[in-house]
Coordinates of C-alpha atoms in Angstrom, one line a residue:
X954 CA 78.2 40.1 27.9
X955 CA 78.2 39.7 24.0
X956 CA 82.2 41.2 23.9
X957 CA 83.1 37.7 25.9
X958 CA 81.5 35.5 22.8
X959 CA 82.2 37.6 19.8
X960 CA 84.7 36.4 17.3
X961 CA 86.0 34.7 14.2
X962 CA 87.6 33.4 11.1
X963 CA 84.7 32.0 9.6
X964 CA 83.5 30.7 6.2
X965 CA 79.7 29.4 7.7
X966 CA 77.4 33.0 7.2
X967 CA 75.5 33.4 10.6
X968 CA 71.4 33.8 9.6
X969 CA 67.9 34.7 11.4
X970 CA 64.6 33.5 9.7
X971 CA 61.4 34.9 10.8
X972 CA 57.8 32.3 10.4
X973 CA 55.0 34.6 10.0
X974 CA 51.2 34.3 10.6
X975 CA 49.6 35.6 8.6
X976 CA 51.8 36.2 5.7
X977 CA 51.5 40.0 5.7
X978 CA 53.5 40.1 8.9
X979 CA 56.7 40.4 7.0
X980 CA 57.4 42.9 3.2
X981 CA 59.8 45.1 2.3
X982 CA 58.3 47.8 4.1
X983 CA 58.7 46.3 7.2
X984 CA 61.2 43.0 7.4
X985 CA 62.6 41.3 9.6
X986 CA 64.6 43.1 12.6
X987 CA 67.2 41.2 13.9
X988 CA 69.3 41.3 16.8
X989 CA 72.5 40.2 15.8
X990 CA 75.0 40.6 13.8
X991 CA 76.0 43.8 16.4
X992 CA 76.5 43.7 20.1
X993 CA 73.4 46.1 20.2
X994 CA 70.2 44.3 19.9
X995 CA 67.3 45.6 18.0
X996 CA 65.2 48.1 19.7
X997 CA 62.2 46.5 17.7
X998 CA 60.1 43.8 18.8
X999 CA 58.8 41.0 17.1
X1000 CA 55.2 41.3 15.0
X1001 CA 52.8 39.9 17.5
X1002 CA 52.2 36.2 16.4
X1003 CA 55.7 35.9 14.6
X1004 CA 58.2 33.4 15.7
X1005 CA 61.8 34.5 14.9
X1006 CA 64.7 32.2 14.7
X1007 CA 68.7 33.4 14.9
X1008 CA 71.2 31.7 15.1
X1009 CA 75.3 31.8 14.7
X1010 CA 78.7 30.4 14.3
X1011 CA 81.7 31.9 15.7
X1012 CA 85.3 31.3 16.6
X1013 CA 86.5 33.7 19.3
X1014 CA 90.6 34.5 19.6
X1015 CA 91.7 35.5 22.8
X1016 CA 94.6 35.0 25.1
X1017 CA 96.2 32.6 22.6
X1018 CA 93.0 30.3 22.5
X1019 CA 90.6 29.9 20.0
X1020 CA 86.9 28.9 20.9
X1021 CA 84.3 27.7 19.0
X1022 CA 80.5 28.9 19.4
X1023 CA 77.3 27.4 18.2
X1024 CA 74.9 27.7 17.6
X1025 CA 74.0 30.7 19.1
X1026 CA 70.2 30.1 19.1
X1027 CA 67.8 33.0 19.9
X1028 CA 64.2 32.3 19.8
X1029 CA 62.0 35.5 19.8
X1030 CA 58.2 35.0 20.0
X1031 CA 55.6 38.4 19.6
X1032 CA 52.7 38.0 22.3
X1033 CA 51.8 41.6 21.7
X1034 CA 52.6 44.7 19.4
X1035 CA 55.2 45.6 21.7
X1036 CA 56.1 42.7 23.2
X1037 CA 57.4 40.0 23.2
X1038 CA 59.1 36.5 24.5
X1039 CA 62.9 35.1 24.2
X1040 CA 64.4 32.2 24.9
X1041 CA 68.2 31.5 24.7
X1042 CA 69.5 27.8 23.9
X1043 CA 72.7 26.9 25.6
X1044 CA 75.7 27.6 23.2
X1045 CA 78.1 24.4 22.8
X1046 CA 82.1 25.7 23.3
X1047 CA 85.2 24.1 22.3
X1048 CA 88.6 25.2 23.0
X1049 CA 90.4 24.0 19.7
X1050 CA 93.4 24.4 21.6
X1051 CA 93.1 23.7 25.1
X1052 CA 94.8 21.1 27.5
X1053 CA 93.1 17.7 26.7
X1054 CA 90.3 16.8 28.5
X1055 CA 89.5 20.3 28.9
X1056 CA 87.9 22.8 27.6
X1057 CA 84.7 21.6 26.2
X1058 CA 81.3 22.0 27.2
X1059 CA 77.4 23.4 27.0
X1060 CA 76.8 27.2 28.3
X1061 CA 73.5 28.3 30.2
X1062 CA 70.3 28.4 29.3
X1063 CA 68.4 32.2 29.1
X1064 CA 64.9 33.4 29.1
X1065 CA 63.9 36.7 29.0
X1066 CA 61.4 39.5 27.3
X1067 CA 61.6 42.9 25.4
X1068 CA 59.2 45.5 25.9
X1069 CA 59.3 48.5 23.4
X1070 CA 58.8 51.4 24.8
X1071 CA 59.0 54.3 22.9
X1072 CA 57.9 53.3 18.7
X1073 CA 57.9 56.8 16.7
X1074 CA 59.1 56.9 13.2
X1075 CA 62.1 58.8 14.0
X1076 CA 63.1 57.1 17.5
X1077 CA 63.1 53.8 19.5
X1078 CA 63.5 52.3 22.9
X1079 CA 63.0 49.2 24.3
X1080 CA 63.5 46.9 27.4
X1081 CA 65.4 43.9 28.0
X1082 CA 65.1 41.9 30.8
X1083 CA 67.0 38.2 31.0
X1084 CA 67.6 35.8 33.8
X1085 CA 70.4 33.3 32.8
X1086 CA 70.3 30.2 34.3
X1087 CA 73.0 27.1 35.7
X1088 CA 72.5 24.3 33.3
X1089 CA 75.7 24.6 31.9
X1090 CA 79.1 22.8 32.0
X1091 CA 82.0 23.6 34.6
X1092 CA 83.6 26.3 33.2
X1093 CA 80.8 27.6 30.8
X1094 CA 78.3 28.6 33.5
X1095 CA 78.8 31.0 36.2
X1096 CA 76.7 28.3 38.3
X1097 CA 74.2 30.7 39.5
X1098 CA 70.9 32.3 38.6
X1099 CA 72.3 35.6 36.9
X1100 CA 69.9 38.6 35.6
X1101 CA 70.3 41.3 33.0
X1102 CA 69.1 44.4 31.9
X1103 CA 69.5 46.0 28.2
X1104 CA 68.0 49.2 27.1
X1105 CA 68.3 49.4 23.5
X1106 CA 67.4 52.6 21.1
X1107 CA 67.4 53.3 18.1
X1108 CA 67.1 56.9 16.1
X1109 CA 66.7 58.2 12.0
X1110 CA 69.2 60.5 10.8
X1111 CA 68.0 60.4 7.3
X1112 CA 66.5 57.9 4.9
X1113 CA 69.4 56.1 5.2
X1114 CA 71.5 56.3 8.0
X1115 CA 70.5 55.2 11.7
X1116 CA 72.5 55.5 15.3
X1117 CA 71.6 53.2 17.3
X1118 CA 73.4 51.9 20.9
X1119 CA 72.7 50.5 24.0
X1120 CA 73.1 50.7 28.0
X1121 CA 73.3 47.0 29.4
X1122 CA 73.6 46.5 33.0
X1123 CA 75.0 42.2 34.2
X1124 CA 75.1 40.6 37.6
X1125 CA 76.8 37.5 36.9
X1126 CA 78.7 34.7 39.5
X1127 CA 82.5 34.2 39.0
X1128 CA 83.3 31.6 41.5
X1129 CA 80.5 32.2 43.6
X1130 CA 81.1 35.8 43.7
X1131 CA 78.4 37.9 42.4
X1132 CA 79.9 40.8 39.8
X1133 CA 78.6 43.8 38.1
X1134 CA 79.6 44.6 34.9
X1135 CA 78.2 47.6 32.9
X1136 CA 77.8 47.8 29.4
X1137 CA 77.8 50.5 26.6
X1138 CA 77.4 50.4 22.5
X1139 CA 77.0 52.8 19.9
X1140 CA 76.8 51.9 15.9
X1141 CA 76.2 54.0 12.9
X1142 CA 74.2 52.0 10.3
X1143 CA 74.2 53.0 6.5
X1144 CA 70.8 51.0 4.6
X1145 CA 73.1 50.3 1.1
X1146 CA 70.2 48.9 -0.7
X1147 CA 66.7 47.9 0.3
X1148 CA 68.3 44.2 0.9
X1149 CA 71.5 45.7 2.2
X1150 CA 72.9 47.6 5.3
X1151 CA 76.0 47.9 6.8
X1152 CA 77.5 49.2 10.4
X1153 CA 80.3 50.6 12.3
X1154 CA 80.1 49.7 16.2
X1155 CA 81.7 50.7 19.7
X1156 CA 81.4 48.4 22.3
X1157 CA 82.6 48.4 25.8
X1158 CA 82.5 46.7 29.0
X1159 CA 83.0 48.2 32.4
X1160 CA 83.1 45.7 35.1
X1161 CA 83.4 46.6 38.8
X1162 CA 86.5 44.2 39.0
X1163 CA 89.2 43.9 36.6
X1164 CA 90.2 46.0 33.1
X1165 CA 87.5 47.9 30.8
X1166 CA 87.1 45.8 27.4
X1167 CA 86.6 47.8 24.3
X1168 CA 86.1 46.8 20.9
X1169 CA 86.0 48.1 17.3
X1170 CA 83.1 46.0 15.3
X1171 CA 82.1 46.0 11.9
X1172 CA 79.2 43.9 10.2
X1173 CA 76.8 43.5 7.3
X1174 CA 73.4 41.7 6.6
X1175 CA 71.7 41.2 3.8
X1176 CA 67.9 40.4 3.1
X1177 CA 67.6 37.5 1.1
X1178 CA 63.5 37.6 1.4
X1179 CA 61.8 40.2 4.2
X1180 CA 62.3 37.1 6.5
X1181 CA 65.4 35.9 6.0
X1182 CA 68.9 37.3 6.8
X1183 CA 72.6 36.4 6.4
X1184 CA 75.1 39.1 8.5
X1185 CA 78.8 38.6 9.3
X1186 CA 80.9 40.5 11.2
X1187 CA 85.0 41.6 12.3
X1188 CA 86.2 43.6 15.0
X1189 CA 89.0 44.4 17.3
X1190 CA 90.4 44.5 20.7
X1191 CA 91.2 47.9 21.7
X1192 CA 92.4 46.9 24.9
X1193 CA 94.2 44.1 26.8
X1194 CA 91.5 42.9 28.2
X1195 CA 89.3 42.1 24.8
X1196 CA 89.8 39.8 22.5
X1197 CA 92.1 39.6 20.0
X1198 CA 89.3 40.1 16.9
X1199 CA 86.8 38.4 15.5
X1200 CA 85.9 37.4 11.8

């Protein structure tokens, strides 16, 4: 439920860093596709034998509280052409301003693996599949074994721009009640330069309890080499039930 961690006012630039073997895995004609900065994840895999590092820093603002978020680890190993392993690190959180004492703590540990399913040069799909799991903090983990399903895609509209979204499904514990929360995205991309792309995003959450959360996301990443990326990324609540924004 990436609308729950998103945020901001940042200076630190979020990155991802792909290690290749052999070095041909990664060029300009085909570098490395992250995940982040959007709510939609990639509907590419991993190259098969490439290990793929990303990792964040974010401040979220909502409900008059501001939380910190790092370091937003996501480890994405390719076991196959079109597969491939992922393994989420348990975020640390920090209310800045909550009650002392309070407020602090480690998140939950994810696993998980994407399958692409459809790979044509004008459209992609793939599948997610994640199990969270209660090694987290009071507060920062829902305390139960919680699994996910994210179908990303991905199509050409010309050389240059991209629409991409995705249909998320979450069964997640709040106080030992099991929830369902629905989930639906849909970005334009524009590729700016062949180092450079930039997005427009809708996101919104549709849980079976409580208000619909909507937001309004921008970001940008830039290529430093065919491996490494630095994105950042602003957006805003469009309803009371989202956060404030995020830088």
């Amino acid at each position: 439920m990436l609308l729950l961690r998103l945020t901001a006012w940042t200076v630190f630039l979020p990155f991802a860093w792909g290690q290749q073997a052999p070095a041909t895995l990664f060029s300009w004609s085909n570098p490395i596709a992250t995940d982040r900065p959007a709510v939609t994840d990639s509907s590419a895999v991993v190259p098969k034998g490439a290990l793929q590092f990303e990792n964040g820093f974010l401040d979220t603002s909502a409900g008059g509280l501001n939380t910190l978020d790092f370091p937003e680890t996501l480890v994405r190993f390719g076991i196959a052409s079109t597969t491939e392993l992922r393994f989420g690190a348990p975020d640390y959180y920090d209310t800045v301003n909550a009650p002392a004492g309070a407020g602090a703590g480690f998140g939950d540990l994810e696993v998980g693996a994407k399958q692409q399913v459809v790979n044509s040069p004008r459209f992609q799909l793939a599948a997610i599949v994640s199990l969270s799991m209660p090694t987290g903090a009071r507060g920062f983990s829902s305390g139960e074994y919680d699994p996910s399903l994210q179908l990303p895609w991905s199509g050409k509209l010309s050389a240059n721009w991209t629409a991409a979204g995705m249909l998320s499904v979450y069964a997640t514990a709040v106080d030992g009640t099991r929830g369902v929360l629905g989930e639906a995205t849909f970005l334009i991309d524009r590729q700016l330069t062949r180092a450079w792309d930039a997005f427009i995003e809708w996101a919104g959450d549709f849980p079976n309890v409580g208000g619909e959360r909507h937001l309004l996301h921008f970001g940008t990443a830039y290529k430093i080499t065919p491996q490494q990326q630095l994105d950042f990324h602003v957006g805003v609540g469009l309803t009371a039930a989202t956060v404030n924004h995020i830088v």
